[in-house]
mmCIF file of C-alpha atoms in Angstrom:
data_model
loop_
_atom_site.group_PDB
_atom_site.id
_atom_site.type_symbol
_atom_site.label_atom_id
_atom_site.label_comp_id
_atom_site.label_asym_id
_atom_site.label_seq_id
_atom_site.Cartn_x
_atom_site.Cartn_y
_atom_site.Cartn_z
ATOM 1 C CA MET Q 1 -30.880 -26.229 -97.808
ATOM 2 C CA ILE Q 2 -27.954 -23.774 -98.101
ATOM 3 C CA SER Q 3 -26.609 -25.643 -101.168
ATOM 4 C CA THR Q 4 -29.835 -24.973 -103.124
ATOM 5 C CA LEU Q 5 -29.950 -21.259 -102.308
ATOM 6 C CA PRO Q 6 -27.465 -20.124 -105.050
ATOM 7 C CA LYS Q 7 -29.594 -21.706 -107.792
ATOM 8 C CA ILE Q 8 -32.810 -20.137 -106.476
ATOM 9 C CA PHE Q 9 -31.258 -16.670 -106.061
ATOM 10 C CA GLU Q 10 -29.571 -16.918 -109.521
ATOM 11 C CA ILE Q 11 -32.989 -17.378 -111.089
ATOM 12 C CA LEU Q 12 -34.571 -14.570 -109.058
ATOM 13 C CA PHE Q 13 -31.773 -11.979 -108.668
ATOM 14 C CA GLY Q 14 -29.025 -12.887 -111.104
ATOM 15 C CA HIS Q 15 -25.543 -14.350 -111.074
ATOM 16 C CA LYS Q 16 -23.858 -11.866 -108.654
ATOM 17 C CA CYS Q 17 -26.183 -12.654 -105.788
ATOM 18 C CA SER Q 18 -25.635 -16.377 -106.253
ATOM 19 C CA LYS Q 19 -21.836 -15.837 -106.008
ATOM 20 C CA PHE Q 20 -22.278 -13.991 -102.688
ATOM 21 C CA LEU Q 21 -24.355 -16.858 -101.250
ATOM 22 C CA SER Q 22 -21.732 -19.386 -102.347
ATOM 23 C CA TYR Q 23 -19.124 -17.381 -100.419
ATOM 24 C CA LEU Q 24 -21.426 -17.254 -97.376
ATOM 25 C CA LYS Q 25 -21.900 -21.037 -97.479
ATOM 26 C CA GLY Q 26 -18.121 -21.534 -97.495
ATOM 27 C CA GLN Q 27 -17.720 -19.306 -94.439
ATOM 28 C CA ILE Q 28 -20.416 -21.248 -92.526
ATOM 29 C CA ASP Q 29 -18.781 -24.588 -93.379
ATOM 30 C CA GLU Q 30 -15.406 -23.241 -92.207
ATOM 31 C CA TYR Q 31 -16.610 -22.111 -88.734
ATOM 32 C CA THR Q 32 -19.078 -24.864 -87.918
ATOM 33 C CA PRO Q 33 -17.787 -26.421 -84.623
ATOM 34 C CA ILE Q 34 -16.835 -30.090 -84.739
ATOM 35 C CA ARG Q 35 -18.981 -32.306 -82.509
ATOM 36 C CA LEU Q 36 -17.107 -34.020 -79.666
ATOM 37 C CA THR Q 37 -16.946 -37.778 -79.550
ATOM 38 C CA PHE Q 38 -18.142 -39.688 -76.479
ATOM 39 C CA ASP Q 39 -14.549 -40.359 -75.349
ATOM 40 C CA GLU Q 40 -13.709 -36.653 -75.588
ATOM 41 C CA LYS Q 41 -16.772 -35.727 -73.519
ATOM 42 C CA LEU Q 42 -15.865 -38.349 -70.917
ATOM 43 C CA ALA Q 43 -12.311 -37.001 -70.672
ATOM 44 C CA ALA Q 44 -13.641 -33.464 -70.191
ATOM 45 C CA HIS Q 45 -15.990 -34.683 -67.449
ATOM 46 C CA ARG Q 46 -13.213 -36.484 -65.603
ATOM 47 C CA SER Q 47 -10.972 -33.424 -65.726
ATOM 48 C CA ASN Q 48 -13.306 -31.530 -63.383
ATOM 49 C CA ARG Q 49 -12.193 -31.233 -59.727
ATOM 50 C CA LEU Q 50 -13.634 -33.762 -57.331
ATOM 51 C CA ASN Q 51 -15.976 -32.514 -54.567
ATOM 52 C CA GLN Q 52 -16.391 -29.188 -56.380
ATOM 53 C CA THR Q 53 -19.446 -27.138 -55.476
ATOM 54 C CA PHE Q 54 -21.537 -25.427 -58.135
ATOM 55 C CA GLY Q 55 -20.378 -21.985 -59.069
ATOM 56 C CA GLN Q 56 -16.681 -22.612 -58.541
ATOM 57 C CA ILE Q 57 -14.127 -22.561 -61.336
ATOM 58 C CA ASN Q 58 -13.209 -26.032 -62.482
ATOM 59 C CA VAL Q 59 -9.508 -26.895 -62.551
ATOM 60 C CA PRO Q 60 -8.099 -30.070 -64.121
ATOM 61 C CA TYR Q 61 -7.666 -32.598 -61.324
ATOM 62 C CA ASP Q 62 -4.126 -33.574 -62.323
ATOM 63 C CA SER Q 63 -2.950 -29.968 -61.915
ATOM 64 C CA GLN Q 64 -4.849 -29.287 -58.697
ATOM 65 C CA THR Q 65 -1.809 -29.911 -56.471
ATOM 66 C CA LYS Q 66 0.376 -27.700 -58.654
ATOM 67 C CA VAL Q 67 -2.148 -24.853 -58.559
ATOM 68 C CA GLU Q 68 -2.426 -25.115 -54.764
ATOM 69 C CA LYS Q 69 1.370 -24.872 -54.426
ATOM 70 C CA GLU Q 70 1.541 -21.822 -56.658
ATOM 71 C CA ILE Q 71 -1.066 -19.800 -54.770
ATOM 72 C CA SER Q 72 -0.580 -21.090 -51.248
ATOM 73 C CA ASP Q 73 1.835 -18.281 -50.370
ATOM 74 C CA GLU Q 74 -0.192 -15.518 -51.995
ATOM 75 C CA THR Q 75 -2.394 -13.131 -50.046
ATOM 76 C CA LEU Q 76 -5.958 -13.519 -51.224
ATOM 77 C CA VAL Q 77 -7.762 -10.426 -52.451
ATOM 78 C CA PRO Q 78 -10.459 -9.444 -49.907
ATOM 79 C CA LEU Q 79 -14.039 -10.011 -50.960
ATOM 80 C CA ARG Q 80 -15.482 -6.760 -52.282
ATOM 81 C CA CYS Q 81 -19.132 -6.566 -51.327
ATOM 82 C CA LYS Q 82 -21.057 -3.561 -49.985
ATOM 83 C CA ILE Q 83 -21.563 -4.111 -46.229
ATOM 84 C CA SER Q 84 -23.015 -1.469 -43.906
ATOM 85 C CA HIS Q 85 -22.066 -1.062 -40.247
ATOM 86 C CA ASN Q 86 -25.427 -2.434 -39.105
ATOM 87 C CA THR Q 87 -25.120 -5.657 -41.098
ATOM 88 C CA THR Q 88 -25.237 -8.849 -39.003
ATOM 89 C CA ARG Q 89 -22.758 -11.702 -39.266
ATOM 90 C CA VAL Q 90 -25.315 -13.816 -41.113
ATOM 91 C CA GLN Q 91 -25.878 -11.094 -43.704
ATOM 92 C CA ILE Q 92 -22.131 -10.642 -44.146
ATOM 93 C CA TYR Q 93 -21.781 -14.378 -44.715
ATOM 94 C CA GLU Q 94 -24.619 -14.456 -47.270
ATOM 95 C CA LYS Q 95 -23.199 -11.480 -49.163
ATOM 96 C CA SER Q 96 -19.800 -13.183 -49.248
ATOM 97 C CA CYS Q 97 -21.404 -16.335 -50.628
ATOM 98 C CA GLN Q 98 -23.013 -14.273 -53.370
ATOM 99 C CA ALA Q 99 -19.676 -12.657 -54.202
ATOM 100 C CA LEU Q 100 -18.055 -16.100 -54.424
ATOM 101 C CA ASP Q 101 -21.005 -17.519 -56.378
ATOM 102 C CA ILE Q 102 -21.609 -20.353 -53.886
ATOM 103 C CA THR Q 103 -24.641 -21.534 -51.953
ATOM 104 C CA SER Q 104 -24.664 -20.547 -48.282
ATOM 105 C CA ASP Q 105 -24.483 -23.445 -45.825
ATOM 106 C CA TRP Q 106 -27.459 -23.714 -43.467
ATOM 107 C CA GLN Q 107 -25.392 -24.878 -40.480
ATOM 108 C CA ILE Q 108 -22.868 -22.065 -40.736
ATOM 109 C CA ARG Q 109 -25.667 -19.548 -41.213
ATOM 110 C CA ASP Q 110 -27.484 -20.754 -38.077
ATOM 111 C CA LEU Q 111 -24.346 -20.802 -35.897
ATOM 112 C CA LEU Q 112 -23.005 -17.369 -36.834
ATOM 113 C CA SER Q 113 -25.365 -15.647 -34.409
ATOM 114 C CA TYR Q 114 -23.565 -17.301 -31.467
ATOM 115 C CA ASP Q 115 -20.232 -16.457 -29.851
ATOM 116 C CA ASN Q 116 -19.329 -20.164 -29.540
ATOM 117 C CA ILE Q 117 -19.340 -22.078 -32.837
ATOM 118 C CA THR Q 118 -18.967 -25.860 -33.086
ATOM 119 C CA ILE Q 119 -18.968 -27.780 -36.379
ATOM 120 C CA ILE Q 120 -17.972 -31.460 -36.419
ATOM 121 C CA ASP Q 121 -17.745 -34.053 -39.203
ATOM 122 C CA ARG Q 122 -18.640 -31.815 -42.139
ATOM 123 C CA SER Q 123 -16.808 -31.263 -45.391
ATOM 124 C CA PHE Q 124 -16.491 -27.736 -46.781
ATOM 125 C CA SER Q 125 -14.842 -26.289 -49.864
ATOM 126 C CA PHE Q 126 -12.164 -23.612 -49.790
ATOM 127 C CA ASN Q 127 -14.658 -20.904 -50.761
ATOM 128 C CA ASP Q 128 -16.972 -22.029 -47.945
ATOM 129 C CA PHE Q 129 -14.166 -21.246 -45.500
ATOM 130 C CA ARG Q 130 -13.495 -17.914 -47.213
ATOM 131 C CA ALA Q 131 -17.102 -16.858 -46.795
ATOM 132 C CA PHE Q 132 -17.154 -18.094 -43.204
ATOM 133 C CA ALA Q 133 -13.949 -16.219 -42.360
ATOM 134 C CA THR Q 134 -15.372 -12.888 -43.541
ATOM 135 C CA ALA Q 135 -18.217 -13.208 -41.005
ATOM 136 C CA ILE Q 136 -16.004 -13.891 -37.960
ATOM 137 C CA GLU Q 137 -16.004 -10.990 -35.525
ATOM 138 C CA ALA Q 138 -13.856 -9.983 -32.559
ATOM 139 C CA ASN Q 139 -16.414 -11.118 -29.969
ATOM 140 C CA LEU Q 140 -16.036 -14.803 -30.937
ATOM 141 C CA GLU Q 141 -15.239 -16.794 -27.768
ATOM 142 C CA GLY Q 142 -15.036 -20.432 -28.894
ATOM 143 C CA LEU Q 143 -14.431 -22.084 -32.281
ATOM 144 C CA THR Q 144 -14.471 -25.838 -32.913
ATOM 145 C CA LEU Q 145 -13.913 -27.058 -36.484
ATOM 146 C CA ASN Q 146 -13.351 -30.760 -35.913
ATOM 147 C CA SER Q 147 -12.945 -32.943 -39.008
ATOM 148 C CA VAL Q 148 -14.211 -30.394 -41.526
ATOM 149 C CA GLY Q 149 -11.588 -30.820 -44.256
ATOM 150 C CA LEU Q 150 -9.288 -27.910 -43.397
ATOM 151 C CA THR Q 151 -6.191 -27.608 -45.601
ATOM 152 C CA SER Q 152 -3.160 -25.317 -45.530
ATOM 153 C CA ARG Q 153 -4.923 -22.712 -47.676
ATOM 154 C CA SER Q 154 -8.178 -22.702 -45.730
ATOM 155 C CA VAL Q 155 -6.304 -22.567 -42.399
ATOM 156 C CA HIS Q 156 -4.378 -19.542 -43.692
ATOM 157 C CA VAL Q 157 -7.628 -17.755 -44.564
ATOM 158 C CA LEU Q 158 -9.178 -18.711 -41.229
ATOM 159 C CA CYS Q 159 -6.176 -17.463 -39.259
ATOM 160 C CA GLN Q 160 -6.317 -14.093 -41.008
ATOM 161 C CA ALA Q 161 -9.825 -13.688 -39.598
ATOM 162 C CA LEU Q 162 -8.894 -14.999 -36.135
ATOM 163 C CA ASN Q 163 -6.197 -12.344 -35.720
ATOM 164 C CA SER Q 164 -8.896 -9.923 -34.568
ATOM 165 C CA CYS Q 165 -10.610 -12.332 -32.140
ATOM 166 C CA VAL Q 166 -9.090 -10.997 -28.928
ATOM 167 C CA HIS Q 167 -11.764 -12.707 -26.796
ATOM 168 C CA LEU Q 168 -11.266 -16.208 -28.237
ATOM 169 C CA ASN Q 169 -10.582 -18.642 -25.381
ATOM 170 C CA LEU Q 170 -11.128 -22.027 -27.114
ATOM 171 C CA LEU Q 171 -9.784 -23.178 -30.480
ATOM 172 C CA ASP Q 172 -10.222 -26.793 -31.609
ATOM 173 C CA LEU Q 173 -9.043 -27.715 -35.118
ATOM 174 C CA SER Q 174 -8.640 -31.452 -34.473
ATOM 175 C CA ASN Q 175 -8.753 -34.111 -37.193
ATOM 176 C CA ASN Q 176 -7.751 -31.841 -40.073
ATOM 177 C CA LYS Q 177 -4.646 -32.328 -42.221
ATOM 178 C CA ILE Q 178 -3.428 -28.757 -41.920
ATOM 179 C CA GLY Q 179 0.051 -29.233 -43.431
ATOM 180 C CA LYS Q 180 3.196 -27.308 -42.543
ATOM 181 C CA LYS Q 181 2.005 -23.953 -43.931
ATOM 182 C CA GLY Q 182 -1.258 -24.248 -42.019
ATOM 183 C CA PHE Q 183 0.608 -25.178 -38.849
ATOM 184 C CA GLU Q 184 2.850 -22.127 -39.163
ATOM 185 C CA SER Q 185 -0.197 -19.904 -39.723
ATOM 186 C CA ILE Q 186 -1.739 -21.201 -36.496
ATOM 187 C CA VAL Q 187 1.464 -20.596 -34.512
ATOM 188 C CA ASP Q 188 1.653 -17.026 -35.861
ATOM 189 C CA THR Q 189 -1.987 -16.422 -34.939
ATOM 190 C CA LEU Q 190 -1.407 -17.429 -31.304
ATOM 191 C CA ASN Q 191 0.376 -14.099 -30.799
ATOM 192 C CA TYR Q 192 -2.918 -12.315 -31.536
ATOM 193 C CA LEU Q 193 -5.069 -14.404 -29.159
ATOM 194 C CA PRO Q 194 -4.354 -13.062 -25.655
ATOM 195 C CA SER Q 195 -7.389 -14.784 -24.108
ATOM 196 C CA LEU Q 196 -6.776 -18.302 -25.468
ATOM 197 C CA ARG Q 197 -7.114 -20.956 -22.741
ATOM 198 C CA TYR Q 198 -7.627 -24.207 -24.687
ATOM 199 C CA LEU Q 199 -5.970 -25.304 -27.943
ATOM 200 C CA SER Q 200 -6.444 -28.661 -29.655
ATOM 201 C CA LEU Q 201 -4.516 -29.752 -32.746
ATOM 202 C CA ALA Q 202 -5.084 -33.474 -32.244
ATOM 203 C CA ASN Q 203 -4.699 -35.730 -35.293
ATOM 204 C CA CYS Q 204 -3.583 -32.864 -37.513
ATOM 205 C CA GLY Q 205 -0.595 -34.650 -39.059
ATOM 206 C CA ILE Q 206 1.958 -32.354 -37.403
ATOM 207 C CA GLU Q 207 5.371 -33.833 -38.149
ATOM 208 C CA ASP Q 208 8.521 -33.940 -36.059
ATOM 209 C CA SER Q 209 10.333 -32.128 -38.886
ATOM 210 C CA TYR Q 210 8.315 -28.925 -38.397
ATOM 211 C CA GLY Q 211 11.085 -27.763 -36.078
ATOM 212 C CA THR Q 212 11.267 -25.280 -33.242
ATOM 213 C CA ARG Q 213 7.798 -23.891 -33.897
ATOM 214 C CA ILE Q 214 6.344 -27.000 -32.260
ATOM 215 C CA GLY Q 215 7.676 -25.676 -28.969
ATOM 216 C CA ASP Q 216 6.026 -22.305 -29.639
ATOM 217 C CA LEU Q 217 2.636 -23.952 -29.122
ATOM 218 C CA CYS Q 218 3.406 -24.014 -25.390
ATOM 219 C CA ARG Q 219 4.307 -20.328 -25.153
ATOM 220 C CA PRO Q 220 0.961 -18.397 -25.139
ATOM 221 C CA LYS Q 221 0.850 -16.629 -21.774
ATOM 222 C CA LYS Q 222 -2.655 -17.677 -20.751
ATOM 223 C CA LEU Q 223 -2.912 -21.110 -22.392
ATOM 224 C CA LEU Q 224 -4.037 -23.694 -19.822
ATOM 225 C CA GLU Q 225 -4.701 -26.848 -21.853
ATOM 226 C CA LEU Q 226 -2.915 -28.120 -24.971
ATOM 227 C CA ASN Q 227 -3.962 -31.258 -26.879
ATOM 228 C CA LEU Q 228 -1.393 -32.508 -29.411
ATOM 229 C CA SER Q 229 -2.360 -36.178 -29.436
ATOM 230 C CA GLY Q 230 -2.306 -38.315 -32.565
ATOM 231 C CA ASN Q 231 0.472 -36.456 -34.386
ATOM 232 C CA GLU Q 232 3.950 -37.581 -35.493
ATOM 233 C CA PHE Q 233 6.163 -36.231 -32.719
ATOM 234 C CA GLU Q 234 9.506 -37.900 -32.101
ATOM 235 C CA GLU Q 235 12.732 -36.810 -30.413
ATOM 236 C CA ASN Q 236 12.983 -33.321 -31.943
ATOM 237 C CA ALA Q 237 9.466 -32.373 -30.903
ATOM 238 C CA CYS Q 238 10.182 -33.581 -27.360
ATOM 239 C CA ILE Q 239 13.305 -31.411 -27.242
ATOM 240 C CA PHE Q 240 11.412 -28.292 -28.354
ATOM 241 C CA ILE Q 241 8.417 -28.906 -26.077
ATOM 242 C CA GLY Q 242 10.658 -29.767 -23.139
ATOM 243 C CA HIS Q 243 12.637 -26.562 -23.614
ATOM 244 C CA ALA Q 244 9.428 -24.505 -23.790
ATOM 245 C CA LEU Q 245 8.151 -26.109 -20.577
ATOM 246 C CA THR Q 246 11.235 -24.935 -18.685
ATOM 247 C CA GLU Q 247 10.027 -21.357 -19.255
ATOM 248 C CA ASN Q 248 6.264 -21.953 -19.102
ATOM 249 C CA THR Q 249 4.432 -20.874 -15.946
ATOM 250 C CA ASN Q 250 0.766 -21.294 -16.866
ATOM 251 C CA LEU Q 251 0.108 -24.540 -18.813
ATOM 252 C CA LEU Q 252 -1.861 -27.027 -16.685
ATOM 253 C CA HIS Q 253 -2.731 -29.929 -19.027
ATOM 254 C CA LEU Q 254 -0.593 -31.399 -21.813
ATOM 255 C CA ASN Q 255 -1.764 -34.313 -23.987
ATOM 256 C CA LEU Q 256 0.898 -36.004 -26.129
ATOM 257 C CA SER Q 257 -0.750 -39.416 -26.422
ATOM 258 C CA TRP Q 258 -0.675 -41.476 -29.642
ATOM 259 C CA ASN Q 259 2.534 -39.927 -30.983
ATOM 260 C CA LEU Q 260 5.822 -41.581 -31.998
ATOM 261 C CA ILE Q 261 7.713 -40.840 -28.788
ATOM 262 C CA ARG Q 262 10.173 -43.724 -28.374
ATOM 263 C CA GLY Q 263 13.667 -44.514 -27.087
ATOM 264 C CA VAL Q 264 15.429 -41.514 -25.574
ATOM 265 C CA ALA Q 265 12.803 -39.019 -26.794
ATOM 266 C CA PRO Q 266 10.933 -38.933 -23.431
ATOM 267 C CA VAL Q 267 14.176 -37.958 -21.658
ATOM 268 C CA SER Q 268 14.220 -34.495 -23.279
ATOM 269 C CA LEU Q 269 10.567 -33.995 -22.431
ATOM 270 C CA PHE Q 270 10.951 -35.058 -18.797
ATOM 271 C CA ARG Q 271 13.906 -32.707 -18.331
ATOM 272 C CA GLY Q 272 11.585 -29.815 -19.096
ATOM 273 C CA ILE Q 273 8.787 -31.146 -16.888
ATOM 274 C CA GLU Q 274 11.278 -31.680 -14.064
ATOM 275 C CA VAL Q 275 11.689 -27.924 -13.530
ATOM 276 C CA ASN Q 276 8.222 -26.839 -14.683
ATOM 277 C CA GLN Q 277 6.164 -25.150 -11.970
ATOM 278 C CA SER Q 278 2.655 -25.267 -13.449
ATOM 279 C CA LEU Q 279 1.875 -28.540 -15.293
ATOM 280 C CA THR Q 280 -0.560 -30.645 -13.240
ATOM 281 C CA GLU Q 281 -1.650 -33.244 -15.825
ATOM 282 C CA LEU Q 282 0.414 -35.126 -18.421
ATOM 283 C CA ASP Q 283 -0.851 -37.755 -20.884
ATOM 284 C CA LEU Q 284 1.833 -39.817 -22.633
ATOM 285 C CA SER Q 285 -0.278 -42.915 -23.263
ATOM 286 C CA TRP Q 286 0.257 -45.046 -26.378
ATOM 287 C CA ASN Q 287 3.882 -44.018 -26.799
ATOM 288 C CA GLY Q 288 7.032 -45.866 -25.714
ATOM 289 C CA LEU Q 289 8.721 -45.427 -22.341
ATOM 290 C CA SER Q 290 12.112 -47.101 -22.441
ATOM 291 C CA TYR Q 291 14.534 -47.748 -19.593
ATOM 292 C CA ASP Q 292 16.148 -44.322 -20.142
ATOM 293 C CA GLY Q 293 12.729 -42.681 -20.123
ATOM 294 C CA SER Q 294 11.859 -44.427 -16.853
ATOM 295 C CA VAL Q 295 15.075 -43.155 -15.267
ATOM 296 C CA ALA Q 296 14.125 -39.598 -16.287
ATOM 297 C CA LEU Q 297 10.572 -40.103 -14.997
ATOM 298 C CA ARG Q 298 11.936 -41.276 -11.644
ATOM 299 C CA ARG Q 299 13.713 -37.957 -11.260
ATOM 300 C CA VAL Q 300 10.573 -36.035 -12.269
ATOM 301 C CA LEU Q 301 8.599 -37.774 -9.505
ATOM 302 C CA ILE Q 302 11.296 -36.907 -6.969
ATOM 303 C CA VAL Q 303 11.939 -33.280 -7.969
ATOM 304 C CA ASN Q 304 8.650 -31.986 -9.436
ATOM 305 C CA LYS Q 305 6.165 -30.721 -6.833
ATOM 306 C CA VAL Q 306 3.145 -29.811 -8.994
ATOM 307 C CA LEU Q 307 2.319 -32.824 -11.230
ATOM 308 C CA GLN Q 308 -0.923 -34.448 -10.012
ATOM 309 C CA ARG Q 309 -2.118 -36.716 -12.830
ATOM 310 C CA LEU Q 310 0.076 -38.955 -15.007
ATOM 311 C CA ASN Q 311 -1.226 -41.248 -17.757
ATOM 312 C CA ILE Q 312 1.351 -43.665 -19.200
ATOM 313 C CA ASN Q 313 -0.869 -46.600 -20.180
ATOM 314 C CA ASN Q 314 0.112 -48.740 -23.191
ATOM 315 C CA CYS Q 315 3.721 -47.498 -23.130
ATOM 316 C CA ASN Q 316 5.408 -50.925 -23.128
ATOM 317 C CA ILE Q 317 6.755 -50.405 -19.596
ATOM 318 C CA GLU Q 318 8.454 -53.532 -18.250
ATOM 319 C CA TRP Q 319 8.896 -54.619 -14.626
ATOM 320 C CA ILE Q 320 12.397 -53.156 -14.314
ATOM 321 C CA SER Q 321 11.070 -49.771 -15.469
ATOM 322 C CA ALA Q 322 8.186 -50.113 -13.006
ATOM 323 C CA LYS Q 323 10.772 -50.559 -10.258
ATOM 324 C CA LEU Q 324 12.457 -47.294 -11.268
ATOM 325 C CA ILE Q 325 9.099 -45.504 -11.253
ATOM 326 C CA SER Q 326 8.317 -46.915 -7.802
ATOM 327 C CA GLU Q 327 11.568 -45.417 -6.475
ATOM 328 C CA GLY Q 328 10.327 -42.012 -7.589
ATOM 329 C CA LEU Q 329 6.850 -42.593 -6.141
ATOM 330 C CA MET Q 330 8.322 -43.371 -2.741
ATOM 331 C CA LYS Q 331 9.605 -39.777 -2.505
ATOM 332 C CA ASN Q 332 6.632 -38.099 -4.183
ATOM 333 C CA SER Q 333 3.900 -36.299 -2.236
ATOM 334 C CA THR Q 334 1.879 -34.514 -4.957
ATOM 335 C CA LEU Q 335 0.789 -37.153 -7.510
ATOM 336 C CA HIS Q 336 -2.897 -38.160 -7.090
ATOM 337 C CA TYR Q 337 -3.623 -40.278 -10.185
ATOM 338 C CA LEU Q 338 -1.344 -42.773 -11.938
ATOM 339 C CA ASN Q 339 -2.432 -44.819 -14.970
ATOM 340 C CA LEU Q 340 -0.129 -47.726 -15.846
ATOM 341 C CA ALA Q 341 -2.776 -49.905 -17.494
ATOM 342 C CA TYR Q 342 -1.883 -52.473 -20.161
ATOM 343 C CA ASN Q 343 1.874 -52.407 -19.612
ATOM 344 C CA PRO Q 344 3.910 -55.638 -19.246
ATOM 345 C CA ILE Q 345 5.063 -54.775 -15.713
ATOM 346 C CA THR Q 346 4.123 -58.271 -14.313
ATOM 347 C CA THR Q 347 3.085 -58.986 -10.728
ATOM 348 C CA HIS Q 348 6.599 -58.126 -9.575
ATOM 349 C CA GLY Q 349 6.330 -54.616 -11.007
ATOM 350 C CA VAL Q 350 2.946 -54.130 -9.339
ATOM 351 C CA GLN Q 351 4.421 -55.283 -6.027
ATOM 352 C CA TYR Q 352 7.143 -52.617 -6.264
ATOM 353 C CA LEU Q 353 4.545 -49.921 -6.987
ATOM 354 C CA ILE Q 354 2.219 -50.817 -4.104
ATOM 355 C CA GLN Q 355 5.098 -50.992 -1.646
ATOM 356 C CA ALA Q 356 6.181 -47.514 -2.763
ATOM 357 C CA LEU Q 357 2.668 -46.153 -2.170
ATOM 358 C CA ASN Q 358 2.523 -47.621 1.329
ATOM 359 C CA VAL Q 359 4.163 -44.571 2.868
ATOM 360 C CA LYS Q 360 2.619 -41.712 4.823
ATOM 361 C CA THR Q 361 3.799 -39.039 2.396
ATOM 362 C CA SER Q 362 2.157 -40.623 -0.680
ATOM 363 C CA ALA Q 363 -0.887 -38.795 -2.082
ATOM 364 C CA VAL Q 364 -1.840 -41.294 -4.825
ATOM 365 C CA SER Q 365 -5.570 -42.049 -4.538
ATOM 366 C CA ILE Q 366 -6.087 -43.940 -7.830
ATOM 367 C CA LEU Q 367 -3.720 -46.495 -9.342
ATOM 368 C CA ASP Q 368 -4.964 -47.945 -12.635
ATOM 369 C CA ILE Q 369 -3.188 -51.175 -13.618
ATOM 370 C CA SER Q 370 -6.025 -52.612 -15.724
ATOM 371 C CA GLY Q 371 -5.043 -55.602 -17.829
ATOM 372 C CA ILE Q 372 -2.437 -56.737 -15.300
ATOM 373 C CA THR Q 373 -2.670 -59.742 -12.991
ATOM 374 C CA VAL Q 374 -1.955 -58.944 -9.328
ATOM 375 C CA TYR Q 375 -0.464 -61.178 -6.624
ATOM 376 C CA THR Q 376 -2.757 -61.913 -3.638
ATOM 377 C CA SER Q 377 -0.437 -60.384 -1.062
ATOM 378 C CA THR Q 378 -0.266 -57.226 -3.187
ATOM 379 C CA VAL Q 379 -4.064 -56.950 -3.105
ATOM 380 C CA ARG Q 380 -4.016 -57.293 0.698
ATOM 381 C CA LEU Q 381 -1.415 -54.525 0.921
ATOM 382 C CA ALA Q 382 -3.557 -52.282 -1.305
ATOM 383 C CA GLU Q 383 -6.524 -52.918 1.001
ATOM 384 C CA LYS Q 384 -4.381 -51.882 3.956
ATOM 385 C CA ILE Q 385 -3.530 -48.599 2.213
ATOM 386 C CA ALA Q 386 -7.235 -48.023 1.484
ATOM 387 C CA GLN Q 387 -7.971 -48.287 5.223
ATOM 388 C CA GLN Q 388 -5.515 -45.504 5.971
ATOM 389 C CA ARG Q 389 -6.539 -43.049 3.204
ATOM 390 C CA ASP Q 390 -8.632 -42.764 0.050
ATOM 391 C CA PHE Q 391 -7.116 -45.284 -2.332
ATOM 392 C CA ILE Q 392 -8.414 -47.325 -5.276
ATOM 393 C CA MET Q 393 -6.455 -49.882 -7.294
ATOM 394 C CA LYS Q 394 -7.943 -50.995 -10.611
ATOM 395 C CA TYR Q 395 -6.551 -54.338 -11.742
ATOM 396 C CA ASP Q 396 -7.423 -57.312 -13.954
ATOM 397 C CA CYS Q 397 -7.444 -60.384 -11.710
ATOM 398 C CA GLU Q 398 -5.842 -61.862 -8.599
ATOM 399 C CA MET Q 399 -3.503 -64.841 -8.489
ATOM 400 C CA PRO Q 400 -2.056 -66.700 -5.448
ATOM 401 C CA VAL Q 401 1.579 -66.772 -6.593
ATOM 402 C CA HIS Q 402 3.974 -64.553 -8.528
ATOM 403 C CA ASP Q 403 4.241 -64.989 -12.289
ATOM 404 C CA MET Q 404 7.576 -65.925 -13.821
ATOM 405 C CA LEU Q 405 9.988 -63.184 -14.841
#
């Protein structure tokens, strides 16, 4: 159509007008965008970030990690939206969502009116956490964000909001890969939470290499229960936690199950527990308690006068280690519950344990040795103990003779 215009206008308006239209046609041809091929469109589609919500800026997926590294240490600019003093938490959250150009989440919106918030098994974007953090107020008492996709960046934003929550007594961030930066943000935030009683960082990928700050988790003055199960603690973590426990006077429950505590690592931990004056419950199940660890545990049972519940099931404890533990039990008068289930202690190890509990000073009321075969005479001795005081022994089956060592 454009190619015929010069001829038409030359007839109607003369030669000069036709020259102008020829120039115009050349300019249009020069700036006409080239159509993308199918392969180019597909490449552009694949470059978008995975799990991105509508309204967020798309970043090429291959540079996502690099971008996160570059901005992880930066302080985010606060959301600038007009909020009056009478605005509720829900309204603050919705205004923040508008500022971030994201859709508000129905579950977060419904829970913001409560002082105890629990969200489990949901996946949120970084901007979702930013909007949520702006709506957190000082009167928040309990926060559970279990398996919600927290990262180092989102934990950092969350902790900035939690710094003002002076009434927070429960914080559960289990099953989130928080990374080292996120872990350090949480430790720093503990100094601003004077009312915190319960902290859970189970299955958060906390590594042994994170250093002395692991021990700082035990230092909040009013913390009563700490769950650090399912992480990657080894000897260094045990050293730092053990050292912190020598100074701690308030922690009651400590869960270190499903870590990588092996070899001599338990020794450092038990040295701290040995002099601790507050810890009443310890869970070390699904770790490894070697001969050296059993020697240290024997001393804990003799010296410590506050520990009441001890769970060391599935710790690969052999009969010789069970004998060492029984020597400590014979002089212990405070332990009420002992779980030694699914350890290869054999009938001989069980015999040592029951004989140690057959003393007047023993306070053990439950002995769990599930998965272990027990000698008949040992069962009779356990029944005798049960006649004298409250005592239950959980075991697998009874056999008339000892098994072979």
